[in-house]
Tab-separated table of C-alpha atoms and ligand atoms in Angstrom:
chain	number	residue	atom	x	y	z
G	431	UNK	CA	161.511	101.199	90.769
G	432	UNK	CA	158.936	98.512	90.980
G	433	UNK	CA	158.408	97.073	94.589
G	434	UNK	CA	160.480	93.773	95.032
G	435	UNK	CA	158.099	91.106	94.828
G	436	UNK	CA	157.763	88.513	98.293
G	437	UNK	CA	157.017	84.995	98.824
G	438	UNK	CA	154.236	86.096	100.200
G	439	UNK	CA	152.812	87.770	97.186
G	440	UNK	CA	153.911	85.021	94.610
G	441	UNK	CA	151.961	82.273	97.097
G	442	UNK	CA	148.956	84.169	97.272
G	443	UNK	CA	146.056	81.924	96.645
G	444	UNK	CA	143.371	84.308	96.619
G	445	UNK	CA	142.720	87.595	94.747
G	446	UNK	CA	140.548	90.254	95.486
G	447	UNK	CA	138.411	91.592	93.246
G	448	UNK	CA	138.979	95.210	91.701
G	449	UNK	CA	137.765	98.345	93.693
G	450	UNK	CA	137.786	98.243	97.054
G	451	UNK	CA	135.652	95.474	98.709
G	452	UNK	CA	133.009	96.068	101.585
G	453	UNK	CA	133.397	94.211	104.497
G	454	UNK	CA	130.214	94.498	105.576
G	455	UNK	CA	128.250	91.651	104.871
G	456	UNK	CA	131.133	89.409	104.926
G	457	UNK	CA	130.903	86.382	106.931
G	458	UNK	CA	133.610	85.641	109.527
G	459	UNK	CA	134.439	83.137	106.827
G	460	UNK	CA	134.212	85.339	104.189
G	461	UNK	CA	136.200	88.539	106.140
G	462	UNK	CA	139.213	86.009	106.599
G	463	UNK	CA	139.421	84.915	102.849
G	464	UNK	CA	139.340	88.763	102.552
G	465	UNK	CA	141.847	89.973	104.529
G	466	UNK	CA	144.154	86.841	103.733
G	467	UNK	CA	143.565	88.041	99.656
G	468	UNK	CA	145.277	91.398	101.839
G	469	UNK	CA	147.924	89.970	102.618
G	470	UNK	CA	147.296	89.367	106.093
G	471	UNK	CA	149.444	86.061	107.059
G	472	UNK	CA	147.306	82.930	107.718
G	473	UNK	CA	148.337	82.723	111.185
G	474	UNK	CA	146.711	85.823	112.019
G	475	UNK	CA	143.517	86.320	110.036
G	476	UNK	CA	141.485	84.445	112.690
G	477	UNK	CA	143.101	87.328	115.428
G	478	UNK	CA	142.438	89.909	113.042
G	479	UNK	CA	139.193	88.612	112.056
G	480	UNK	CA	137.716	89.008	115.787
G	481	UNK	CA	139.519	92.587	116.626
G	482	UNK	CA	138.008	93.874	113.138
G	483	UNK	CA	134.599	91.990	113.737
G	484	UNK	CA	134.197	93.843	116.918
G	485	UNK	CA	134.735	96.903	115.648
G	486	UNK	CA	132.385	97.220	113.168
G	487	UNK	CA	129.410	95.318	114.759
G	488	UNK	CA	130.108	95.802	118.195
G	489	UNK	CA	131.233	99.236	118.713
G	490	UNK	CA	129.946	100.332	115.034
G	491	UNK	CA	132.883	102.064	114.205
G	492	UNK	CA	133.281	102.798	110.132
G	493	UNK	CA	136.457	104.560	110.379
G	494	UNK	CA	140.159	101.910	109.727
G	495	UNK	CA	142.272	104.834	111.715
G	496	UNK	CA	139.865	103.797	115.168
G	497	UNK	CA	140.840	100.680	114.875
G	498	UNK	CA	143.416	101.135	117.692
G	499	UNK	CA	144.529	97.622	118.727
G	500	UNK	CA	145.653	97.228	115.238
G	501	UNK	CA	148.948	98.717	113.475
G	502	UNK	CA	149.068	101.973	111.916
G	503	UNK	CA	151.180	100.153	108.399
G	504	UNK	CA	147.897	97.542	109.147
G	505	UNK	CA	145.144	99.836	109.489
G	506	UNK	CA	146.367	101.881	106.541
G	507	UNK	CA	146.233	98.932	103.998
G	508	UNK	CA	142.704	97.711	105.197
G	509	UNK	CA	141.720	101.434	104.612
G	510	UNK	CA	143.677	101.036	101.238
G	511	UNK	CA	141.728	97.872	100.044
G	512	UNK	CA	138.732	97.691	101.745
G	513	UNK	CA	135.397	100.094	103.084
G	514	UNK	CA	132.759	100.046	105.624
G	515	UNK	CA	129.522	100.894	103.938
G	516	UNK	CA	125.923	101.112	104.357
G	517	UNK	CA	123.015	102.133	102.319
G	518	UNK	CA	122.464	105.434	101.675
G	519	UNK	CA	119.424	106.771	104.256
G	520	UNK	CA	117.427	109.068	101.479
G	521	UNK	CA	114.618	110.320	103.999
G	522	UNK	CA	113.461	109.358	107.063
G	523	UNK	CA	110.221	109.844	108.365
G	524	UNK	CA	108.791	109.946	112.106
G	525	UNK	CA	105.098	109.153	112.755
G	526	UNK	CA	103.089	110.403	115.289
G	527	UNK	CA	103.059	107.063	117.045
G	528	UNK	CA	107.104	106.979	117.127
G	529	UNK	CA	106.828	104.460	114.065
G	530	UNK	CA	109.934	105.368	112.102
G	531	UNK	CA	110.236	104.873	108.344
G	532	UNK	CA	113.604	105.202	106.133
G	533	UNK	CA	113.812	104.848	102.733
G	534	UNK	CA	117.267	103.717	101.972
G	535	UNK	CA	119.004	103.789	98.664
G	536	UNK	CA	121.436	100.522	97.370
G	537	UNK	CA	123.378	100.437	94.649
G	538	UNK	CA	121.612	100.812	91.165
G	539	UNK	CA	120.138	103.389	92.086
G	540	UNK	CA	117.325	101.849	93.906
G	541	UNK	CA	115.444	102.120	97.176
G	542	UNK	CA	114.217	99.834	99.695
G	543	UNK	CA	112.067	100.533	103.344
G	544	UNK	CA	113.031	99.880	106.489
G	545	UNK	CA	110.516	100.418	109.470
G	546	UNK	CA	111.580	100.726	113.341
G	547	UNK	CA	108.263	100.416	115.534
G	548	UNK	CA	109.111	100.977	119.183
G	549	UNK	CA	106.953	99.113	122.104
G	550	UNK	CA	106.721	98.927	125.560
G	551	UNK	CA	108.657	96.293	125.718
G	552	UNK	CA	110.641	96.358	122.660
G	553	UNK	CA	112.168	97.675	119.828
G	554	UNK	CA	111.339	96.077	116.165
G	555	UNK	CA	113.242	96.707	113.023
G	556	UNK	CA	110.738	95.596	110.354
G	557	UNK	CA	113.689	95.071	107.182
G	558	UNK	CA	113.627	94.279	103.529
G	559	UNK	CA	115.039	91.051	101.902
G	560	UNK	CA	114.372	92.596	97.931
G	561	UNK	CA	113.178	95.378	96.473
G	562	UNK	CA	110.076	94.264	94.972
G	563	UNK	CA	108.927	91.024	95.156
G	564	UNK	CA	108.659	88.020	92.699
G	565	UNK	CA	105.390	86.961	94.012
G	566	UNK	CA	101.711	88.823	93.513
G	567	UNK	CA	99.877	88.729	96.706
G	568	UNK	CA	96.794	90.618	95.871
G	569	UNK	CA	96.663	92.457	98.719
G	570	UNK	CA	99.911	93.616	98.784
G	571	UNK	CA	101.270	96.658	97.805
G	572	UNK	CA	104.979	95.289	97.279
G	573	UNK	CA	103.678	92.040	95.297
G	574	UNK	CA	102.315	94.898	92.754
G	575	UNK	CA	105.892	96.024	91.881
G	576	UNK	CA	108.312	94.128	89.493
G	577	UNK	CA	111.423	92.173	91.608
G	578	UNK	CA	114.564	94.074	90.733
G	579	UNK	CA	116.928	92.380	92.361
G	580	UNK	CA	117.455	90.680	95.759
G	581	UNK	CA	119.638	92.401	98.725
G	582	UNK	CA	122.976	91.524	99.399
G	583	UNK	CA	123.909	90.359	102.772
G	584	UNK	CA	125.524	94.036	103.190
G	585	UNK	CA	122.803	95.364	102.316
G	586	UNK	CA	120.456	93.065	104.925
G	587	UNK	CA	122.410	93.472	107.543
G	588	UNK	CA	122.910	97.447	106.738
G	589	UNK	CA	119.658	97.842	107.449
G	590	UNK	CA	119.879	97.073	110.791
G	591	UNK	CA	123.398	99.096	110.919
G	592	UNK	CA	121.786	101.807	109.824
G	593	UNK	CA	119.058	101.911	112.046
G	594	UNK	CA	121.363	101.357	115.110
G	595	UNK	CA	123.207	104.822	113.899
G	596	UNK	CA	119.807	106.274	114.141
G	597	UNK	CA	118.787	105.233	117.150
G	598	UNK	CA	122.268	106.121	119.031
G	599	UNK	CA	122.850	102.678	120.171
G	600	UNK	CA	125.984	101.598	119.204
G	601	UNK	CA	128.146	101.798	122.392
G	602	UNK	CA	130.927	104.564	122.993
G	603	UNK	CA	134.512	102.830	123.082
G	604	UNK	CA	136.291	102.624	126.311
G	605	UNK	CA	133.176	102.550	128.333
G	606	UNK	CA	132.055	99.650	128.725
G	607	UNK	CA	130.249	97.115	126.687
G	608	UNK	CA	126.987	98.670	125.811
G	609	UNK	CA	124.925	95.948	127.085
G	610	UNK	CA	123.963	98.236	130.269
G	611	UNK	CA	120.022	99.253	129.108
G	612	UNK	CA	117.276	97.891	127.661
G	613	UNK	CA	117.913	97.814	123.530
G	614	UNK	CA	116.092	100.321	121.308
G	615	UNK	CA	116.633	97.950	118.572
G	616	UNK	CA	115.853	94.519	119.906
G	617	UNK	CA	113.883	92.423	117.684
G	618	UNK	CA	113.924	92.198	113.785
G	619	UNK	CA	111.289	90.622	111.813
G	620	UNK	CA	112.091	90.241	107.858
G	621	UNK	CA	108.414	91.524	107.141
G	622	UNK	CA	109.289	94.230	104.903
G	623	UNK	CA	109.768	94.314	101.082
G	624	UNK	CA	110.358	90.979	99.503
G	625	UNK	CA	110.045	87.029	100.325
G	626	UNK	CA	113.177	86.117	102.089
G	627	UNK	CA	113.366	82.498	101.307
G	628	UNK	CA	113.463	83.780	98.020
G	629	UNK	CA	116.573	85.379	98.679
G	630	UNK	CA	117.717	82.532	101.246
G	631	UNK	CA	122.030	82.495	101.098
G	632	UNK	CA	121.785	86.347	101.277
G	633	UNK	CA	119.146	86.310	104.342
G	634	UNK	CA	120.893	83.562	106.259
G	635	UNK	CA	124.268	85.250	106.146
G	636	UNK	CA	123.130	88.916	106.740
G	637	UNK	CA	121.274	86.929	109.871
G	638	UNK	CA	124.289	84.673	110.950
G	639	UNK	CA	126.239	88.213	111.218
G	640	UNK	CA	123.538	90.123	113.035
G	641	UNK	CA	122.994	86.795	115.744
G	642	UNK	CA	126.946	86.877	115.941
G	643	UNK	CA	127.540	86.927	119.778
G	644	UNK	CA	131.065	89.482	119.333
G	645	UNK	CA	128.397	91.780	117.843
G	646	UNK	CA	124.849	92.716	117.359
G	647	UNK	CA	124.332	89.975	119.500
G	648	UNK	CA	120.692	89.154	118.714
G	649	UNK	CA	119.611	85.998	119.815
G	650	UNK	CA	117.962	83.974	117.199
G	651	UNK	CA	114.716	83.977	119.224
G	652	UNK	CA	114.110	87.764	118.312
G	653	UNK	CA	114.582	87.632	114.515
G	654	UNK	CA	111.317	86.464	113.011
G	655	UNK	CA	111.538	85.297	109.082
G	656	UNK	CA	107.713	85.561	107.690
G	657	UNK	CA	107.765	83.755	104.553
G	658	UNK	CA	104.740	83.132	102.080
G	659	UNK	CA	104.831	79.919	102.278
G	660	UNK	CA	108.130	78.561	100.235
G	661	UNK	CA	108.090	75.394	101.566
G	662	UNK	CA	111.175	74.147	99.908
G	663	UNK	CA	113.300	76.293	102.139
G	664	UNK	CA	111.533	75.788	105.552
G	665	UNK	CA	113.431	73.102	106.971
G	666	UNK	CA	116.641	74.821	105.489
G	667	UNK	CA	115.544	78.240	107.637
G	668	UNK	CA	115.189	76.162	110.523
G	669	UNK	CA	118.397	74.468	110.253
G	670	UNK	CA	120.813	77.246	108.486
G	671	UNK	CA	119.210	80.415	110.518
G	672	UNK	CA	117.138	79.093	113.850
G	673	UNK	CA	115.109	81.922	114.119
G	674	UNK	CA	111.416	81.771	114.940
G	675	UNK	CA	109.141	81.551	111.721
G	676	UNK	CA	105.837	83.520	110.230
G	677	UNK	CA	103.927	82.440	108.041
G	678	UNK	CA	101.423	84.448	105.859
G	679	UNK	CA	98.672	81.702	105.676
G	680	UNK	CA	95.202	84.453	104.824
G	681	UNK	CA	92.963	82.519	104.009
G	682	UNK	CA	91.729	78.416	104.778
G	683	UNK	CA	90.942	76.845	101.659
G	684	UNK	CA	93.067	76.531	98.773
G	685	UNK	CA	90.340	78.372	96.111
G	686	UNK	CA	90.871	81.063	98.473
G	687	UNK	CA	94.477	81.069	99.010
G	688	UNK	CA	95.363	80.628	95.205
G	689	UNK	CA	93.263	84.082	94.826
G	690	UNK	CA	95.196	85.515	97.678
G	691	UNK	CA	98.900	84.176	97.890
G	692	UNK	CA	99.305	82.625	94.773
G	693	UNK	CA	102.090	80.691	95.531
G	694	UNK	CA	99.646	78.260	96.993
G	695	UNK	CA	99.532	76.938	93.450
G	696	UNK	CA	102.533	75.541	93.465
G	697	UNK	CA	102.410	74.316	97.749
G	698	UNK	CA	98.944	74.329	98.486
G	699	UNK	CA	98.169	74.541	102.293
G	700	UNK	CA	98.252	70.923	103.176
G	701	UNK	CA	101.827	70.942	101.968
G	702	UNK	CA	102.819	73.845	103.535
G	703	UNK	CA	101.293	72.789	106.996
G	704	UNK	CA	103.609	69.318	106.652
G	705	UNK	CA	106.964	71.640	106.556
G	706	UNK	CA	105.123	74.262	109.165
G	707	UNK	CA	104.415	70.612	111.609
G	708	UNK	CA	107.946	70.067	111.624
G	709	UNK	CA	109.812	73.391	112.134
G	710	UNK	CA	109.304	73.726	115.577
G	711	UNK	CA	111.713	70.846	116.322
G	712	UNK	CA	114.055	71.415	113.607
G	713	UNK	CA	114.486	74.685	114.941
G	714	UNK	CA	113.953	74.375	118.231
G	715	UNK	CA	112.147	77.035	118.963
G	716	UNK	CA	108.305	76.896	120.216
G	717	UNK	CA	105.454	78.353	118.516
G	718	UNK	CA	105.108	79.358	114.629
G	719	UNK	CA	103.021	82.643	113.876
G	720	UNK	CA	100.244	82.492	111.338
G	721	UNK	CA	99.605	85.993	109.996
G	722	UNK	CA	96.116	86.191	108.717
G	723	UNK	CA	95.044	89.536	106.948
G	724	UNK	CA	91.568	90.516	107.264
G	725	UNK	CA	89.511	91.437	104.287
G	726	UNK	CA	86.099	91.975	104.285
G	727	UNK	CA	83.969	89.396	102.647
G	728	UNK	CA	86.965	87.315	101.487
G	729	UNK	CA	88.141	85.300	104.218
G	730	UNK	CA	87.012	87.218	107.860
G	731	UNK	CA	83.628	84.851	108.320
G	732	UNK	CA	83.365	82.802	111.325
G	733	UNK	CA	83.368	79.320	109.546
G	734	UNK	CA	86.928	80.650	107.708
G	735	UNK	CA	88.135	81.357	111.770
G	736	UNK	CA	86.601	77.208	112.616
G	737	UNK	CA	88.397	75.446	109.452
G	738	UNK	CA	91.645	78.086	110.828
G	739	UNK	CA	91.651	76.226	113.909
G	740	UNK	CA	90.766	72.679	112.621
G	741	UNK	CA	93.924	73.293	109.953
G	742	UNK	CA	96.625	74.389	113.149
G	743	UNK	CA	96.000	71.548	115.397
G	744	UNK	CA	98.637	69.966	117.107
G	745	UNK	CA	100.996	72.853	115.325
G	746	UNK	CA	102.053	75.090	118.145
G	747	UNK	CA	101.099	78.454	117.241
G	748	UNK	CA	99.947	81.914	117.585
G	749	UNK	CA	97.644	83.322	115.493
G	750	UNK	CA	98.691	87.477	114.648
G	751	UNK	CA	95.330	89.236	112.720
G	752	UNK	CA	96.262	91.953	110.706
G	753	UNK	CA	93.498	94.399	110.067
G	754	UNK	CA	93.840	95.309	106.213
G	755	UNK	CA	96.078	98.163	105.591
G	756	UNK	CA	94.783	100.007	102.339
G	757	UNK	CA	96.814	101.272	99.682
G	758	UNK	CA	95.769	103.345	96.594
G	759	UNK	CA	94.111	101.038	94.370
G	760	UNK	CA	94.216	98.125	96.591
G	761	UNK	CA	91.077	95.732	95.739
G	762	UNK	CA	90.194	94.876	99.311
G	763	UNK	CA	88.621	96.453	102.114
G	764	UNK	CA	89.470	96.090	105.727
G	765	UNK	CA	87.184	94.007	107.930
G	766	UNK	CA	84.936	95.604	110.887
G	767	UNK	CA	86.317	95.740	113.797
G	768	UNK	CA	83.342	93.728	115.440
G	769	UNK	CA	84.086	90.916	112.807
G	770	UNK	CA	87.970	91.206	113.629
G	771	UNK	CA	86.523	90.787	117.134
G	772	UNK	CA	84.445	87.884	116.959
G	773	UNK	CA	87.122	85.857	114.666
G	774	UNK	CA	89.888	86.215	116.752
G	775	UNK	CA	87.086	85.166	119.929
G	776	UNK	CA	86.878	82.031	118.056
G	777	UNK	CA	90.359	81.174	117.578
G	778	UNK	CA	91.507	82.316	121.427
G	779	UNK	CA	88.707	80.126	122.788
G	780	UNK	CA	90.358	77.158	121.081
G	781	UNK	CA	93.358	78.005	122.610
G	782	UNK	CA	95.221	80.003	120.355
G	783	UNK	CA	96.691	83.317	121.131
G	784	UNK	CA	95.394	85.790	119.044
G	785	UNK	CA	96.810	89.498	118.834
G	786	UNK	CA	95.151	91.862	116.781
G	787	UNK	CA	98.297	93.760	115.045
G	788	UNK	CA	97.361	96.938	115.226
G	789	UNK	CA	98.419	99.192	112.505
G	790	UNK	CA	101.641	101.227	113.033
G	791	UNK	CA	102.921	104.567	111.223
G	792	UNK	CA	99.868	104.391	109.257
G	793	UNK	CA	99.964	108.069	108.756
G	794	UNK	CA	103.689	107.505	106.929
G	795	UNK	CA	102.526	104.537	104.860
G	796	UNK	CA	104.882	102.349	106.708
G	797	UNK	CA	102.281	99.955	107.991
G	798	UNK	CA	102.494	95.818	106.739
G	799	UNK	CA	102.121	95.249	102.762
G	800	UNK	CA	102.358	99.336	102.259
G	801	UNK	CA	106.050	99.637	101.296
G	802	UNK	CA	106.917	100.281	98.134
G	803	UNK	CA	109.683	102.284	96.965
G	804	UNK	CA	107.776	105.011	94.813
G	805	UNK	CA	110.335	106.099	92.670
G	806	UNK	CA	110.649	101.974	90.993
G	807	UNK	CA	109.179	102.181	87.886
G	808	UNK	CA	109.119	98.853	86.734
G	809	UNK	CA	105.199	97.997	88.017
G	810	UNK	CA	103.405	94.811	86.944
G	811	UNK	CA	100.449	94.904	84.902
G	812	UNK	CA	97.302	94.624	86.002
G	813	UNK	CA	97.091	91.878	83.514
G	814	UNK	CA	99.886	90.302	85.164
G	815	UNK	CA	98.683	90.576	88.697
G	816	UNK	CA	95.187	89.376	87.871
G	817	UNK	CA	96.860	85.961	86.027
G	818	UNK	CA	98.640	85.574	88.888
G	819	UNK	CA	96.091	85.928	91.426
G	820	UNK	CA	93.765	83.738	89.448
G	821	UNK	CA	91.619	86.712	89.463
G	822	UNK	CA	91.818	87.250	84.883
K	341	LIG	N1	107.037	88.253	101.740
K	341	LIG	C1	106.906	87.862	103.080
K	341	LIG	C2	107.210	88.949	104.072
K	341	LIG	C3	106.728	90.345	103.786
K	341	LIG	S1	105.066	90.755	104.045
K	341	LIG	C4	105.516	87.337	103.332
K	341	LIG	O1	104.673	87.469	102.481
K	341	LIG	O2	105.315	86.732	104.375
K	341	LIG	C5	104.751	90.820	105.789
K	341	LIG	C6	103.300	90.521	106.138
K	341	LIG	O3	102.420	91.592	105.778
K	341	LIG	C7	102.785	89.294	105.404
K	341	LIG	O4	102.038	88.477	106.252
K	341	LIG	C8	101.922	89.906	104.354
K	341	LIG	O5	101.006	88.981	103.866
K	341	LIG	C9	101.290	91.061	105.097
K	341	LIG	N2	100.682	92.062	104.232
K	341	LIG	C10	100.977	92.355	102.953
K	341	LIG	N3	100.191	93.343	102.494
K	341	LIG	C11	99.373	93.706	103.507
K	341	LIG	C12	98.365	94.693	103.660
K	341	LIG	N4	98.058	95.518	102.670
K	341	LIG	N5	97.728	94.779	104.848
K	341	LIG	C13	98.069	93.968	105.857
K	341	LIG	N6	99.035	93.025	105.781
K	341	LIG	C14	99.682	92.890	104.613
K	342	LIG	FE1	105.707	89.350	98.208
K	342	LIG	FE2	105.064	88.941	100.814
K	342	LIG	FE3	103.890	90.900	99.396
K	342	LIG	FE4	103.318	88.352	98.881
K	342	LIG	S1	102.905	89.471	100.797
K	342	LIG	S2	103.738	89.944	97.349
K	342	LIG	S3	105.288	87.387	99.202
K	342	LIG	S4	106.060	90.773	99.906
C-alpha cells in the first residue's frame, strides 16, 4: 500500500535534491530551507535549526542518533535525508616545529592543503579557498597549477572541522561549554591554495558559519582573508565577511608588480590602494597587512622599501616580510637575511610594524606559496605562466 499522502506533503514548496544532502556548509538560512524541504513544519525549523546548529559546530557531533534533545521518529528522518560530512584527511604530516600539514581529498577526486601552525600565543589554521588557482603569481607554487574548481562552503568550512577533530577540541557533551582553555585552533587566515575573492559567495558563507556565535565562535577579528589584490570584491569582503584583510602587494611599481602578481594588469597598485584606503572603515577593523615576499634582486633594495612606505601612507597597516620559500623550479631566490634586515629597518623606522614571517613546516613543504596538491595533473605551461607574468 502506498503511504496516504498529507497536506503537508501536497503544500510542500521546496524539494530537495536527490541523494542525501550535506548539511554542512549550509547557512542557517540555507539548513532551514533544508529541513523545511524535510518536512519539518515552518513553525519549528527556526527551533530545530539552533538545536541541530549546535550540534554540529558546537559540540562537533556527526552522528543524527546524538542528537538527544531531538525525537527519535525526528532524528531518524534527518539521518534518512541528510549527512554530516567532511573531506576526506588523505595524510597528515607533523613537522619538527609542530607545523601540521593535511592533505585533504574533496569530491572529484581531488586534493587540497590545509596547514595548522601553532604559536605561543595562538593557534592558526592556514585553509584553502580552490584547488589551484586562476591567477599566475610567479613565485608561487599554487599559481603554477591549472584552477580546477573552487571549494564549496562545506568544503571551506570542513577544513576547519577537520582540523578541530585533529586537534581534540571540540568539547565533550554534558560538560560544559568548551570555552574553559585557551583554543588550539584560534585564528584562520585563507592563505592557502587559491584567491578567495575569487571564490567570494563560497568564502563568505563557509566564514559566516565558522564566526557563528552558537558555534565555532570565531570572532571576525581572527580570520584574515589575503587576497591578490581583486579589488572589485574588497569593499564587498569588508561589508559581507568583516574580517581583517591581507593583501599580497610584492613589489612597488607597477613594471614590477605586472611581472610578479599579474593581476596588477587589470588593477594596478594605485587602484588597489583606493579600495585598500577605504576598508578599514567599511570593515571596521584597524590595520590592513601588506605581505611583501622577498626575492633577491627583484624587489628587496632599499629604494623598493622607501617608495613601500611613501605608497602606505595614511593607510593603517602592518607590513608582514616573507622570506622566499623555494620550490622545485621556482625562478627566484630568497633574499639575505642582512637585506631582509635592513628593509624591514626602513619600513619600522617610518612607523610601520614589520614582522619577518618566518618560515614554518618548511621541512613538510607546507610553508606560504608551497602547496600544491601533487597528484593534480592539470599544470600550466611554462608558456602560459611566462604570458602571464609578462615574463614571454
Ligand atoms: N591567493 C591569495 C592567498 C594565498 S597565498 C593571495 O595571493 O594573497 C598567501 C601568501 O603567500 C600570499 O601573500 C602569497 O603571495 C604568498 N606566497 C606565495 N608563494 C610564495 C612563496 N613561494 N614564498 C613566500 N610567499 C609566497
Ligand atoms: Fe594564486 Fe595567491 Fe598564488 Fe597568486 S599568490 S597564484 S593569487 S594562490
Amino acid at each position: 500500500m502506498t503511504a496516504p499522502i498529507t497536506q503537508d506533503v501536497l503544500t510542500l514548496p521546496r524539494k530537495l535534491p536527490e541523494g542525501p544532502v550535506n548539511l554542512i556548509g549550509l547557512t542557517r538560512a540555507g539548513l532551514r530551507e533544508a529541513l523545511i524541504a524535510a518536512g519539518t513544519p515552518e513553525k519549528q525549523a527556526k527551533m530545530r535549526v539552533g538545536q541541530i546548529w549546535q550540534w554540529i559546530y558546537h559540540w562537533g557531533v556527526r552522528d543524527f542518533a546524538a542528537m538527544t534533545n531531538l525525537a527519535k521518529d525526528y532524528r531518524a528522518m534527518l539521518a534518512e535525508t541528510f549527512v554530516i560530512s567532511l573531506p576526506e584527511v588523505v595524510t597528515r604530516q607533523v613537522s619538527d616545529d609542530g607545523t601540521r600539514k593535511y592533505l585533504v581529498r574533496i569530491a572529484g577526486g581531488h586534493e587540497v592543503e590545509v596547514v595548522y601552525i601553532p604559536e605561543e600565543d595562538r593557534g592558526t589554521l592556514c585553509i584553502s579557498s580552490q584547488v589551484g588557482c586562476t591567477l599566475t603569481c610567479s613565485f608561487c607554487h599554487t599559481g603554477t597549477q591549472k584552477l580546477v574548481r573552487n571549494l564549496t562552503p562545506a568544503e571551506i568550512v570542513g577544513q576547519v572541522m577537520l582540523a578541530r577533530d585533529d586537534l581534540g577540541e571540540w568539547p565533550e557533551p554534558g560538560t560544559g561549554t568548551g570555552e574553559a582553555g585557551p583554543r588550539l585552533l584560534s585564528n584562520i587566515v585563507l592563505m592557502g591554495m587559491g584567491e578567495p575573492l575569487y571564490n567570494f559567495e563560497n568564502v563568505r558563507d563557509a566564514m559566516k558559519i565558522v564566526m557563528d556565535p552558537e558555534g565555532i565562535s570565531l570572532s571576525r577579528r581572527r580570520i584574515t582573508l589575503s587576497t591578490s589584490g581583486v579589488v572589485p570584491e574588497i569593499a564587498r569582503t569588508a561589508e559581507e565577511i568583516g574580517c581583517l584583510l591581507a593583501v599580497s602587494f610584492h613589489a612597488t611599481t607597477d613594471e614590477v608588480r605586472d611581472r610578479l602578481v599579474p593581476i596588477n594588469k587589470r588593477w594596478n597598485i594605485e587602484t588597489l590602494l583606493g579600495a585598500l584606503r577605504d576598508y578599514p572603515r567599511l570593515s571596521n577593523s584597524e590595520r590592513i597587512t601588506f605581505e611583501y615576499v622577498m626575492l633577491k634582486g627583484v624587489n628587496d633594495s632599499d629604494a623598493d622599501a622607501k617608495r613601500l612606505v611613501k605608497l602606505i601612507e595614511g593607510i593603517p597597516a602592518k607590513i608582514n616580510l616573507i622570506p622566499f620559500n623555494e620550490w622545485p623550479g621556482a625562478p627566484y631566490e630568497r633574499s639575505d637575511r642582512q637585506r631582509i634586515k635592513a628593509f624591514a629597518d626602513i619600513i619600522y623606522k617610518a612607523g610601520y610594524a614589520s614582522p619577518i614571517r618566518t618560515p614554518r613546516g618548511e621541512d613538510i613543504m607546507a610553508a606560504c606559496g608551497q602547496l600544491k596538491s601533487a597528484t593534480e595533473r592539470a599544470r600550466k605551461s611554462r608558456a602560459e605562466i611566462a604570458a602571464e607574468a609578462g615574463l614571454g
